[in-house]
Tab-separated table of C-alpha atoms in Angstrom:
chain	number	residue	atom	x	y	z
A	96	UNK	CA	0.000	0.000	0.000
A	97	UNK	CA	1.382	3.356	-1.001
A	98	UNK	CA	1.847	6.278	1.325
A	99	UNK	CA	-1.129	8.359	0.011
A	100	UNK	CA	-3.490	5.459	0.718
A	101	UNK	CA	-2.074	5.043	4.227
A	102	UNK	CA	-2.443	8.761	4.892
A	103	UNK	CA	-6.057	8.603	3.713
A	104	UNK	CA	-6.746	5.680	6.054
A	105	UNK	CA	-5.163	7.572	8.971
A	106	UNK	CA	-7.318	10.591	8.120
A	107	UNK	CA	-10.494	8.474	8.124
A	108	UNK	CA	-9.523	6.811	11.418
A	109	UNK	CA	-8.807	10.154	13.090
A	110	UNK	CA	-12.092	11.611	11.885
A	111	UNK	CA	-14.031	8.574	13.102
A	112	UNK	CA	-12.518	8.856	16.576
A	113	UNK	CA	-13.530	12.482	17.034
A	114	UNK	CA	-16.973	12.026	15.487
A	115	UNK	CA	-17.672	9.101	17.803
A	116	UNK	CA	-16.275	10.912	20.831
A	117	UNK	CA	-18.211	14.111	20.051
A	118	UNK	CA	-21.477	12.346	19.278
A	119	UNK	CA	-21.487	10.047	22.318
A	120	UNK	CA	-22.372	12.659	24.981
A	121	UNK	CA	-25.156	14.057	22.812
A	122	UNK	CA	-26.540	10.583	22.222
A	123	UNK	CA	-26.573	9.913	25.967
A	124	UNK	CA	-27.837	13.356	27.001
A	125	UNK	CA	-31.587	12.465	27.053
A	126	UNK	CA	-31.020	9.603	29.492
A	127	UNK	CA	-27.920	10.701	31.434
A	128	UNK	CA	-27.950	14.494	31.139
A	129	UNK	CA	-25.161	16.784	29.988
A	130	UNK	CA	-23.299	17.146	33.287
A	131	UNK	CA	-19.593	16.885	33.972
A	132	UNK	CA	-19.912	13.208	34.925
A	133	UNK	CA	-21.318	12.268	31.532
A	134	UNK	CA	-18.741	14.207	29.537
A	135	UNK	CA	-15.772	13.113	31.642
A	136	UNK	CA	-16.915	9.472	31.557
A	137	UNK	CA	-17.142	9.544	27.769
A	138	UNK	CA	-13.797	11.298	27.409
A	139	UNK	CA	-11.970	8.974	29.812
A	140	UNK	CA	-13.548	5.858	28.265
A	141	UNK	CA	-12.497	6.815	24.761
A	142	UNK	CA	-8.959	7.700	25.814
A	143	UNK	CA	-8.626	4.451	27.767
A	144	UNK	CA	-9.916	2.440	24.816
A	145	UNK	CA	-7.540	4.179	22.430
A	146	UNK	CA	-4.590	3.447	24.737
A	147	UNK	CA	-5.519	-0.244	24.955
A	148	UNK	CA	-6.043	-0.388	21.211
A	149	UNK	CA	-2.646	1.156	20.480
A	150	UNK	CA	-0.889	-1.478	22.560
A	151	UNK	CA	-2.857	-4.293	20.909
A	152	UNK	CA	-2.549	-2.957	17.368
A	153	UNK	CA	1.216	-2.689	17.530
A	154	UNK	CA	1.576	-6.297	18.583
A	155	UNK	CA	-0.874	-7.494	15.927
A	156	UNK	CA	0.930	-5.799	13.057
A	157	UNK	CA	4.284	-7.220	14.164
A	158	UNK	CA	2.889	-10.743	14.454
A	159	UNK	CA	0.441	-10.856	11.549
A	160	UNK	CA	1.396	-8.012	9.264
A	161	UNK	CA	-0.827	-5.340	7.742
A	162	UNK	CA	-3.473	-7.790	6.530
A	163	UNK	CA	-5.438	-7.172	9.727
A	164	UNK	CA	-6.004	-3.524	8.791
A	165	UNK	CA	-9.151	-4.378	6.868
A	166	UNK	CA	-10.720	-6.438	9.682
A	167	UNK	CA	-9.808	-3.690	12.186
A	168	UNK	CA	-11.708	-1.113	10.122
A	169	UNK	CA	-14.662	-3.496	9.796
A	170	UNK	CA	-14.718	-4.166	13.546
A	171	UNK	CA	-14.621	-0.409	14.173
A	172	UNK	CA	-17.573	0.060	11.827
A	173	UNK	CA	-19.637	-2.575	13.624
A	174	UNK	CA	-18.744	-1.177	17.046
A	175	UNK	CA	-19.673	2.375	16.071
A	176	UNK	CA	-22.983	1.295	14.545
A	177	UNK	CA	-23.863	-0.639	17.716
A	178	UNK	CA	-23.436	2.350	20.060
A	179	UNK	CA	-27.018	3.728	19.640
A	180	UNK	CA	-28.908	0.432	20.113
A	181	UNK	CA	-26.585	-0.711	22.877
A	182	UNK	CA	-26.992	2.599	24.714
A	183	UNK	CA	-30.764	2.264	24.459
A	184	UNK	CA	-30.630	-1.302	25.783
A	185	UNK	CA	-28.477	-0.264	28.731
A	186	UNK	CA	-30.844	2.628	29.471
A	187	UNK	CA	-33.680	0.135	29.792
A	188	UNK	CA	-31.723	-2.338	31.895
A	189	UNK	CA	-30.227	0.271	34.257
A	190	UNK	CA	-33.278	2.462	34.741
A	191	UNK	CA	-33.401	1.940	38.509
A	192	UNK	CA	-29.668	2.317	39.173
A	193	UNK	CA	-28.498	5.559	40.867
A	194	UNK	CA	-27.302	8.189	38.410
A	195	UNK	CA	-23.689	8.266	39.611
A	196	UNK	CA	-23.378	4.556	38.899
A	197	UNK	CA	-25.634	4.443	35.853
A	198	UNK	CA	-23.437	6.845	33.874
A	199	UNK	CA	-20.250	4.712	33.786
A	200	UNK	CA	-22.247	1.489	33.475
A	201	UNK	CA	-23.835	2.911	30.328
A	202	UNK	CA	-20.872	4.756	28.843
A	203	UNK	CA	-18.166	2.109	29.229
A	204	UNK	CA	-19.868	-0.958	27.648
A	205	UNK	CA	-21.283	1.081	24.764
A	206	UNK	CA	-18.127	3.040	23.868
A	207	UNK	CA	-15.071	1.121	25.059
A	208	UNK	CA	-15.091	-1.645	22.391
A	209	UNK	CA	-15.178	0.720	19.417
A	210	UNK	CA	-12.527	2.926	21.035
A	211	UNK	CA	-10.264	-0.129	21.341
A	212	UNK	CA	-10.870	-1.129	17.719
A	213	UNK	CA	-10.173	2.391	16.462
A	214	UNK	CA	-7.108	2.567	18.709
A	215	UNK	CA	-5.531	-0.386	16.909
A	216	UNK	CA	-5.455	1.552	13.633
A	217	UNK	CA	-2.766	4.251	14.201
A	218	UNK	CA	0.082	1.863	15.164
A	219	UNK	CA	-0.869	-0.589	12.425
A	220	UNK	CA	-0.950	2.154	9.796
A	221	UNK	CA	2.267	3.758	11.061
A	222	UNK	CA	4.115	0.438	11.157
A	223	UNK	CA	2.995	-0.247	7.598
A	224	UNK	CA	4.167	3.221	6.534
A	225	UNK	CA	7.587	2.525	8.063
A	226	UNK	CA	8.020	-0.473	5.758
A	227	UNK	CA	9.873	0.906	2.800
A	228	UNK	CA	10.295	4.350	4.351
A	229	UNK	CA	13.762	5.755	3.743
A	230	UNK	CA	13.211	8.421	6.409
A	231	UNK	CA	11.250	6.979	9.346
A	232	UNK	CA	10.656	10.395	10.879
A	233	UNK	CA	8.923	11.622	7.753
A	234	UNK	CA	6.640	8.568	7.786
A	235	UNK	CA	5.794	8.929	11.479
A	236	UNK	CA	5.235	12.671	11.196
A	237	UNK	CA	3.053	12.274	8.122
A	238	UNK	CA	0.835	9.653	9.747
A	239	UNK	CA	0.550	11.740	12.917
A	240	UNK	CA	-0.417	14.821	10.930
A	241	UNK	CA	-2.950	12.879	8.840
A	242	UNK	CA	-4.620	11.496	11.966
A	243	UNK	CA	-4.707	14.936	13.585
A	244	UNK	CA	-6.121	16.425	10.368
A	245	UNK	CA	-8.865	13.829	10.296
A	246	UNK	CA	-9.645	14.519	13.945
A	247	UNK	CA	-9.855	18.239	13.191
A	248	UNK	CA	-12.243	17.725	10.278
A	249	UNK	CA	-14.294	15.251	12.318
A	250	UNK	CA	-14.598	17.713	15.194
A	251	UNK	CA	-15.660	20.645	13.015
A	252	UNK	CA	-18.022	18.638	10.830
A	253	UNK	CA	-19.746	16.827	13.679
A	254	UNK	CA	-20.124	19.901	15.871
A	255	UNK	CA	-21.211	22.446	13.287
A	256	UNK	CA	-22.707	20.512	10.369
A	257	UNK	CA	-23.400	16.807	10.616
A	258	UNK	CA	-25.073	16.468	14.010
A	259	UNK	CA	-27.294	19.578	13.628
A	260	UNK	CA	-28.307	18.531	10.110
A	261	UNK	CA	-28.722	14.773	10.425
A	262	UNK	CA	-28.917	13.903	14.127
A	263	UNK	CA	-26.675	11.827	16.332
A	264	UNK	CA	-27.866	8.360	15.330
A	265	UNK	CA	-27.488	9.072	11.626
A	266	UNK	CA	-23.953	10.288	12.215
A	267	UNK	CA	-23.036	7.048	13.965
A	268	UNK	CA	-24.394	4.972	11.095
A	269	UNK	CA	-22.894	7.239	8.421
A	270	UNK	CA	-19.433	7.150	9.951
A	271	UNK	CA	-19.717	3.389	10.379
A	272	UNK	CA	-20.522	3.136	6.663
A	273	UNK	CA	-17.343	5.036	5.775
A	274	UNK	CA	-15.296	2.726	7.993
A	275	UNK	CA	-17.021	-0.290	6.441
A	276	UNK	CA	-16.174	0.799	2.896
A	277	UNK	CA	-12.574	1.497	3.909
A	278	UNK	CA	-12.281	-1.943	5.487
A	279	UNK	CA	-13.715	-3.683	2.426
A	280	UNK	CA	-11.283	-1.870	0.150
A	281	UNK	CA	-8.367	-2.876	2.365
A	282	UNK	CA	-9.498	-6.512	2.349
A	283	UNK	CA	-8.944	-6.589	-1.396
A	284	UNK	CA	-5.312	-5.569	-1.023
A	285	UNK	CA	-2.955	-8.511	-0.645
A	286	UNK	CA	0.349	-6.721	-1.152
A	287	UNK	CA	3.196	-7.142	1.308
A	288	UNK	CA	6.362	-5.166	1.881
A	289	UNK	CA	9.586	-6.205	3.523
A	290	UNK	CA	10.887	-3.937	6.279
A	291	UNK	CA	13.585	-1.538	5.115
A	292	UNK	CA	16.844	-2.013	7.041
A	293	UNK	CA	17.920	1.011	9.016
A	294	UNK	CA	21.112	1.787	10.913
A	295	UNK	CA	21.119	1.124	14.654
A	296	UNK	CA	20.142	4.045	16.867
A	297	UNK	CA	22.953	6.296	18.091
A	298	UNK	CA	24.615	5.333	21.346
A	299	UNK	CA	23.317	8.557	22.895
A	300	UNK	CA	19.677	7.520	22.429
A	301	UNK	CA	18.012	7.135	25.856
A	302	UNK	CA	16.808	3.617	26.755
A	303	UNK	CA	13.411	2.584	25.399
A	304	UNK	CA	11.903	2.374	28.887
A	305	UNK	CA	13.007	5.934	29.591
A	306	UNK	CA	11.497	7.157	26.316
A	307	UNK	CA	8.214	5.544	27.318
A	308	UNK	CA	8.138	7.521	30.549
A	309	UNK	CA	8.745	10.729	28.640
A	310	UNK	CA	5.913	9.814	26.243
A	311	UNK	CA	3.592	9.408	29.236
A	312	UNK	CA	4.685	12.824	30.541
A	313	UNK	CA	4.177	14.442	27.124
A	314	UNK	CA	0.658	13.038	26.809
A	315	UNK	CA	-0.267	14.181	30.297
A	316	UNK	CA	1.145	17.673	29.743
A	317	UNK	CA	-0.787	18.084	26.500
A	318	UNK	CA	-4.075	17.127	28.114
A	319	UNK	CA	-3.463	19.436	31.083
A	320	UNK	CA	-2.801	22.338	28.713
A	321	UNK	CA	-5.909	21.498	26.688
A	322	UNK	CA	-8.024	21.416	29.863
A	323	UNK	CA	-6.514	24.692	31.054
A	324	UNK	CA	-7.122	26.257	27.646
A	325	UNK	CA	-10.751	25.213	27.754
A	326	UNK	CA	-11.215	26.570	31.249
A	327	UNK	CA	-9.568	29.923	30.450
A	328	UNK	CA	-11.540	30.282	27.234
A	329	UNK	CA	-14.786	29.395	28.981
A	330	UNK	CA	-14.230	31.927	31.762
A	331	UNK	CA	-13.075	34.735	29.447
A	332	UNK	CA	-15.195	34.106	26.349
A	333	UNK	CA	-18.179	32.155	27.653
A	334	UNK	CA	-19.135	28.463	27.622
A	335	UNK	CA	-20.381	28.110	24.063
A	336	UNK	CA	-19.951	25.492	21.357
A	337	UNK	CA	-17.651	27.931	19.530
A	338	UNK	CA	-15.354	28.153	22.544
A	339	UNK	CA	-14.824	24.442	23.087
A	340	UNK	CA	-14.657	23.649	19.380
A	341	UNK	CA	-12.065	26.389	18.847
A	342	UNK	CA	-9.896	25.045	21.675
A	343	UNK	CA	-10.075	21.477	20.347
A	344	UNK	CA	-9.398	22.658	16.781
A	345	UNK	CA	-6.351	24.684	17.817
A	346	UNK	CA	-4.916	21.756	19.790
A	347	UNK	CA	-5.419	19.373	16.867
A	348	UNK	CA	-3.803	21.774	14.400
A	349	UNK	CA	-0.887	22.126	16.808
A	350	UNK	CA	-0.569	18.356	17.097
A	351	UNK	CA	-0.480	17.971	13.329
A	352	UNK	CA	2.131	20.682	12.803
A	353	UNK	CA	4.186	19.564	15.797
A	354	UNK	CA	4.090	15.946	14.666
A	355	UNK	CA	5.491	16.837	11.261
A	356	UNK	CA	8.233	18.942	12.819
A	357	UNK	CA	9.234	16.705	15.728
A	358	UNK	CA	9.565	13.451	13.815
A	359	UNK	CA	11.551	15.060	10.991
A	360	UNK	CA	13.937	16.692	13.447
A	361	UNK	CA	14.467	13.280	15.027
A	362	UNK	CA	15.826	12.016	11.696
A	363	UNK	CA	18.520	14.704	11.608
A	364	UNK	CA	19.771	15.479	15.108
A	365	UNK	CA	21.508	13.805	18.008
A	366	UNK	CA	18.721	12.178	20.066
A	367	UNK	CA	19.379	13.231	23.637
A	368	UNK	CA	20.184	16.845	22.807
A	369	UNK	CA	17.149	17.107	20.497
A	370	UNK	CA	14.754	15.767	23.118
A	371	UNK	CA	16.174	18.137	25.717
A	372	UNK	CA	15.632	21.093	23.385
A	373	UNK	CA	12.092	19.994	22.503
A	374	UNK	CA	11.114	19.578	26.158
A	375	UNK	CA	12.680	22.919	27.059
A	376	UNK	CA	10.881	24.609	24.154
A	377	UNK	CA	7.628	23.024	25.337
A	378	UNK	CA	8.270	24.350	28.835
A	379	UNK	CA	8.674	27.887	27.555
A	380	UNK	CA	5.628	27.587	25.300
A	381	UNK	CA	3.456	26.329	28.162
A	382	UNK	CA	4.642	29.232	30.334
A	383	UNK	CA	3.198	31.683	27.786
A	384	UNK	CA	-0.255	30.461	28.788
A	385	UNK	CA	0.094	32.661	31.888
A	386	UNK	CA	-0.598	35.681	29.681
A	387	UNK	CA	-3.339	34.009	27.643
A	388	UNK	CA	-6.346	35.538	29.504
A	389	UNK	CA	-5.246	39.108	28.778
A	390	UNK	CA	-4.339	38.398	25.161
A	391	UNK	CA	-7.488	36.368	24.551
A	392	UNK	CA	-9.835	39.058	25.854
A	393	UNK	CA	-8.048	41.736	23.844
A	394	UNK	CA	-8.309	39.792	20.587
A	395	UNK	CA	-11.911	38.763	21.231
A	396	UNK	CA	-12.897	42.429	21.643
A	397	UNK	CA	-11.954	43.199	18.044
A	398	UNK	CA	-14.767	43.794	15.530
A	399	UNK	CA	-16.110	40.889	13.523
A	400	UNK	CA	-18.267	37.773	13.925
A	401	UNK	CA	-18.113	36.302	17.404
A	402	UNK	CA	-17.134	32.811	16.253
A	403	UNK	CA	-14.205	34.229	14.261
A	404	UNK	CA	-13.015	36.338	17.184
A	405	UNK	CA	-13.140	33.338	19.506
A	406	UNK	CA	-11.111	31.281	17.035
A	407	UNK	CA	-8.530	34.075	16.641
A	408	UNK	CA	-8.227	34.487	20.396
A	409	UNK	CA	-7.719	30.792	21.104
A	410	UNK	CA	-5.330	30.379	18.169
A	411	UNK	CA	-3.105	33.270	19.207
A	412	UNK	CA	-2.887	32.068	22.802
A	413	UNK	CA	-2.715	28.278	22.568
A	414	UNK	CA	-1.365	27.305	19.145
A	415	UNK	CA	2.292	27.715	20.163
A	416	UNK	CA	2.034	25.413	23.221
A	417	UNK	CA	0.094	22.863	21.149
A	418	UNK	CA	2.744	22.813	18.416
A	419	UNK	CA	5.583	22.554	20.927
A	420	UNK	CA	3.948	19.713	22.851
A	421	UNK	CA	2.926	18.070	19.580
A	422	UNK	CA	6.576	17.610	18.624
A	423	UNK	CA	7.286	15.370	21.596
A	424	UNK	CA	5.260	12.213	20.889
A	425	UNK	CA	6.359	11.611	17.271
A	426	UNK	CA	9.972	12.529	18.066
A	427	UNK	CA	10.039	10.080	20.967
A	428	UNK	CA	8.476	7.381	18.775
A	429	UNK	CA	11.038	7.929	16.025
A	430	UNK	CA	13.943	7.724	18.457
A	431	UNK	CA	12.537	4.581	20.088
A	432	UNK	CA	12.671	2.600	16.820
A	433	UNK	CA	15.338	-0.087	16.781
A	434	UNK	CA	14.640	-3.343	14.924
A	435	UNK	CA	12.287	-2.876	11.919
A	436	UNK	CA	10.753	-6.261	12.744
A	437	UNK	CA	9.321	-4.739	15.939
A	438	UNK	CA	8.238	-1.330	14.658
A	439	UNK	CA	4.570	-2.027	15.377
A	440	UNK	CA	5.190	-2.952	18.985
A	441	UNK	CA	7.360	0.133	19.580
A	442	UNK	CA	4.935	2.521	17.879
A	443	UNK	CA	1.966	1.003	19.687
A	444	UNK	CA	3.721	1.140	23.045
A	445	UNK	CA	4.730	4.768	22.677
A	446	UNK	CA	1.274	5.827	21.477
A	447	UNK	CA	-0.386	3.824	24.249
A	448	UNK	CA	1.793	5.422	26.933
A	449	UNK	CA	1.126	8.908	25.574
A	450	UNK	CA	-2.602	8.240	25.576
A	451	UNK	CA	-2.390	6.723	29.074
A	452	UNK	CA	-0.797	9.952	30.280
A	453	UNK	CA	-3.705	11.822	28.738
A	454	UNK	CA	-6.172	9.542	30.564
A	455	UNK	CA	-4.552	10.284	33.920
A	456	UNK	CA	-4.485	14.012	33.194
A	457	UNK	CA	-8.092	14.005	31.955
A	458	UNK	CA	-9.222	12.633	35.310
A	459	UNK	CA	-6.803	14.505	37.568
A	460	UNK	CA	-6.958	17.972	36.015
A	461	UNK	CA	-10.625	18.931	36.569
A	462	UNK	CA	-11.080	17.023	39.821
A	463	UNK	CA	-7.755	17.577	41.602
A	464	UNK	CA	-5.137	19.734	39.896
A	465	UNK	CA	-7.221	22.800	39.041
A	466	UNK	CA	-9.127	22.858	42.366
A	467	UNK	CA	-5.942	22.354	44.371
A	468	UNK	CA	-3.385	24.427	42.433
A	469	UNK	CA	-5.603	26.834	40.473
A	470	UNK	CA	-4.836	27.602	36.839
A	471	UNK	CA	-1.765	29.921	37.121
A	472	UNK	CA	0.126	27.663	39.505
A	473	UNK	CA	-0.814	24.605	37.437
A	474	UNK	CA	0.647	26.224	34.314
A	475	UNK	CA	3.864	27.027	36.187
A	476	UNK	CA	4.038	23.468	37.541
A	477	UNK	CA	3.674	21.881	34.105
A	478	UNK	CA	6.304	24.238	32.647
A	479	UNK	CA	8.752	23.398	35.449
A	480	UNK	CA	8.169	19.644	35.085
A	481	UNK	CA	8.877	19.840	31.354
A	482	UNK	CA	12.004	21.906	32.022
A	483	UNK	CA	13.153	19.369	34.601
A	484	UNK	CA	12.661	16.596	32.034
A	485	UNK	CA	14.856	18.551	29.638
A	486	UNK	CA	17.582	18.820	32.250
A	487	UNK	CA	17.468	15.098	33.005
A	488	UNK	CA	17.761	14.377	29.281
A	489	UNK	CA	20.826	16.622	29.139
A	490	UNK	CA	22.268	14.715	32.072
A	491	UNK	CA	22.264	17.767	34.318
A	492	UNK	CA	20.376	18.372	37.506
A	493	UNK	CA	20.752	22.091	38.081
A	494	UNK	CA	18.193	24.893	38.173
A	495	UNK	CA	16.435	24.401	34.810
A	496	UNK	CA	16.439	28.012	33.676
A	497	UNK	CA	20.233	28.446	33.906
A	498	UNK	CA	21.750	28.664	30.419
A	499	UNK	CA	24.897	26.585	30.038
């Protein structure tokens, strides 16, 4: 399978994830309400499923090759189409259960399977793209950007066009149909490709276990910044669909741009020094969020349509941190590659750990970190943690802001 086809598949997979994740709370709203518990349960369930799927998908592609891509798309299509009837069945069965318990008992069984199936796709597609890739970083960055682009389109289409025009159930079935067609097309492809040999990683590359810990940290930091961005935008610009959609769109654009940049840099530079610079750059970018409320309000007060002003305000304040943090995951994945025979396992592990960090942050940020630290101190804490990671990568343990 050629690279354009793989990029198209990654785009479809990314769009399906965000459409399913965006539509789920609205589907469940009539029976579970639109409170924080419903939204956080959906968000955490999808992130957990994606993390599990990444770990599974990487192992599958190493053991069985890319021929399981088609069945994975088909399983995702079936799982997405089953969400509406399964949610309705659970509503009937759990009618007498207290609300606090009914929400997770409804959300998890209906959404976790399809999240796992969709989570298997990115590592399988990326591992396939690495076969025959002369520059692994370019392949990883391209697949990351394609997935983020699909997620961006899925978010905007579902929030502003598809759901209002066709309804939640129709969107589930329509997206499942797209996944079904993609899976059937992939089933017809029987081509195989031998892994391209690549030189061993430089001796200065940190151990794989250490890179996994940094991937977890990068995923957690990104989710904290996204949560902080949403809270600041909500308080300064109001809690509207434009606000949340703008924040999500800016983060996804940053992930796509950062993924392209980070993975390509990893092809060209000494690993440990590059990672230290990327983490230090991320620390500085996150620190700029301290001034985001003032800048956001000033930009939002400009003349023009409200939705456009909100988008300009969130872009100007949060795009830089999103790009900087978006460089970390793909760069870490590129540097973790060793034996081409185990690319799938490495890619899946790194993506799973990054998503696991996001799961932890998604739960901890609204319920513990923001209430305990408040937003300014939380921003400073994340910036300092990233700077400390940079210093450990450099092999130094001094005050992180000292230039040496």
